[in-house]
Amino acid sequence: MAAEKIRQVQLVGRKIRELRKEHKLTQVELSSRLGIQQSDLSRMEKGEYRVSLDTLFRILAEFKVSIGEFFEGVAKESITPRDVQLVQSFNALSEDVQREVEEFIAFKRSKEGRHEAGPDTMRAWEADE
Amino acid sequence: MNGAVTFEELKSRGEKAVRAGQLEEAQDLFDQALTWAREQGEQPQVDLGICNRAAVVIEMGRGDGEVPHLREILVRNVDPFICQLAAYNISRHYELTKNYKKSLFYARIALERAGVLGRRDWLASSHNLIGNTLLAESFIVEACREYEKALEHAPQEPTAARGQILDNLGYCRVLQGRHREGYRLLYESLRILKRCGAQRYEISVRLDLCFAHLETSRLRLSHRHGIAALALAEAMEDQASIKNALYLLGEVAHLSDDVEAARGYFGRLHRDFFPDAGYLPEFLLAVDIRKLVNLHA
């Protein structure tokens, strides 16, 4: 499911760094194999660098690890103790209260999205197109 | 008809073909202009002819052989007009071949020469080019600054060049989470590019709109722009854009809980572009790489 997907780019960068070290490669060596600059790899490991699909799949191919193996650590790190506590607290609520919490979250999310273009504006842009 | 008119005529017709996106025809016309200049032994026109021809050949992705000639012109010729053209074309070649540091180096030379000439349109295109190299290297804030300068200098008329700058800045704003501003820029870009009939450049803004709508969970609109981008990219045989479109459409389908459709797009991405990566469809179904991927790199 989409909700289970891993979103933390920083953690993916950390995983690349971890694998590089496991393979006893320096940043210079790995970047040279990937055909990128060492400074770019460094930023990638810090989660500051977005890459093309080509570069991403070149990196994955370089480590020759299974995808499950690659992201297992990342998935674990993605769930913080606070996340676990929140889920436990949520599960302890009655179904009705859980529904209320979900509605409240949906309300807060819609408030957060208020800086985005509203439906009328979007319709106008689409119609203009 | 005297010789100068012939050169200017061929050049002018070549430029017109470029504006219409007829690059093969433009190359043929610029080839003829270059031959004429060589026969006349007119060195300034030979250099200009080489630059014009190179611009088209580079745009078609066949620019490897052009760079040494352009570099030689840049070293030998002191005319800022010719130097700007040569530096800009070299930079563009390195941008297309993803050698962004070299591209940045030559784009800065192009910018400096454009400043000497006081050509606002060339200042705009040079700032845009610098922005592209910075964006490709994920220097988003710095890229935005360049695109803003490019917009300041670009003529207000709705040209394809202005449409491209708006697209680039719009994509950056989406990456920065400034979605409203991003949408405004992207839709303005789309409107201009469609009006100019610049389908080659419309692909990019369609992909960026697909991504923007994906980021704000407007999946129906995201799908619509993704499909339009894919159709255009296939028509233009723009492989890099087909790749990005398949990825984005797979992501849209997946987030819409249509796993089969997602598997179809990701499967095609694997078969057509990454045949050695058998794991790719399952990987993309398991991992959200939106925060990792740069559509402009």
GROMACS .gro file of N, CA, C and O in nm, chain B residues 30 55 64 106 114 124 133-134 157 161 179 203 215 225-226 237 250 278 284 286:
model
   80
  159PHE      N    1   2.139   2.538  -4.276
  159PHE     CA    2   2.263   2.590  -4.218
  159PHE      C    3   2.386   2.526  -4.284
  159PHE      O    4   2.490   2.590  -4.297
  184ALA      N    5   2.434   2.447  -3.327
  184ALA     CA    6   2.319   2.464  -3.236
  184ALA      C    7   2.211   2.360  -3.266
  184ALA      O    8   2.154   2.299  -3.175
  193ASP      N    9   2.854   1.570  -3.043
  193ASP     CA   10   2.991   1.537  -2.999
  193ASP      C   11   3.098   1.597  -3.089
  193ASP      O   12   3.197   1.651  -3.042
  235TYR      N   13   3.081   2.694  -1.928
  235TYR     CA   14   3.061   2.762  -2.056
  235TYR      C   15   2.938   2.854  -2.053
  235TYR      O   16   2.934   2.956  -2.122
  243ALA      N   17   2.713   3.787  -2.332
  243ALA     CA   18   2.580   3.847  -2.354
  243ALA      C   19   2.573   3.983  -2.285
  243ALA      O   20   2.512   4.077  -2.338
  253ALA      N   21   1.890   3.642  -2.088
  253ALA     CA   22   1.784   3.553  -2.038
  253ALA      C   23   1.819   3.407  -2.064
  253ALA      O   24   1.811   3.323  -1.974
  262THR      N   25   2.175   2.397  -1.513
  262THR     CA   26   2.286   2.316  -1.461
  262THR      C   27   2.278   2.309  -1.308
  262THR      O   28   2.306   2.206  -1.249
  263LEU      N   29   2.236   2.419  -1.245
  263LEU     CA   30   2.225   2.419  -1.099
  263LEU      C   31   2.110   2.330  -1.053
  263LEU      O   32   2.123   2.256  -0.956
  286GLU      N   33   0.695   3.909  -2.449
  286GLU     CA   34   0.612   3.838  -2.546
  286GLU      C   35   0.609   3.689  -2.513
  286GLU      O   36   0.709   3.636  -2.463
  290ALA      N   37   1.089   3.045  -2.553
  290ALA     CA   38   1.199   3.060  -2.456
  290ALA      C   39   1.143   3.101  -2.320
  290ALA      O   40   1.183   3.047  -2.216
  308HIS      N   41   0.357   2.512  -0.385
  308HIS     CA   42   0.277   2.454  -0.493
  308HIS      C   43   0.193   2.556  -0.568
  308HIS      O   44   0.184   2.551  -0.690
  332ILE      N   45   0.641   1.891  -2.364
  332ILE     CA   46   0.658   1.763  -2.293
  332ILE      C   47   0.703   1.787  -2.150
  332ILE      O   48   0.649   1.732  -2.055
  344GLU      N   49   0.220   1.538  -0.631
  344GLU     CA   50   0.264   1.586  -0.500
  344GLU      C   51   0.148   1.640  -0.417
  344GLU      O   52   0.155   1.640  -0.295
  354HIS      N   53  -0.208   1.485  -1.737
  354HIS     CA   54  -0.087   1.549  -1.791
  354HIS      C   55   0.021   1.445  -1.823
  354HIS      O   56   0.098   1.461  -1.917
  355GLY      N   57   0.026   1.340  -1.742
  355GLY     CA   58   0.123   1.233  -1.768
  355GLY      C   59   0.098   1.165  -1.901
  355GLY      O   60   0.190   1.139  -1.978
  366GLU      N   61   0.994   1.104  -3.014
  366GLU     CA   62   1.100   1.007  -2.984
  366GLU      C   63   1.198   1.062  -2.880
  366GLU      O   64   1.319   1.047  -2.891
  379GLY      N   65   0.320   0.537  -1.358
  379GLY     CA   66   0.319   0.421  -1.268
  379GLY      C   67   0.291   0.465  -1.125
  379GLY      O   68   0.212   0.403  -1.053
  407GLY      N   69   1.570  -0.635  -1.338
  407GLY     CA   70   1.449  -0.715  -1.330
  407GLY      C   71   1.366  -0.683  -1.207
  407GLY      O   72   1.245  -0.705  -1.203
  413LEU      N   73   0.970  -0.032  -0.747
  413LEU     CA   74   0.893   0.093  -0.752
  413LEU      C   75   0.755   0.077  -0.688
  413LEU      O   76   0.697   0.175  -0.643
  415ALA      N   77   0.724  -0.093  -0.419
  415ALA     CA   78   0.751  -0.098  -0.275
  415ALA      C   79   0.806   0.033  -0.219
  415ALA      O   80   0.791   0.062  -0.101
   0.00000   0.00000   0.00000
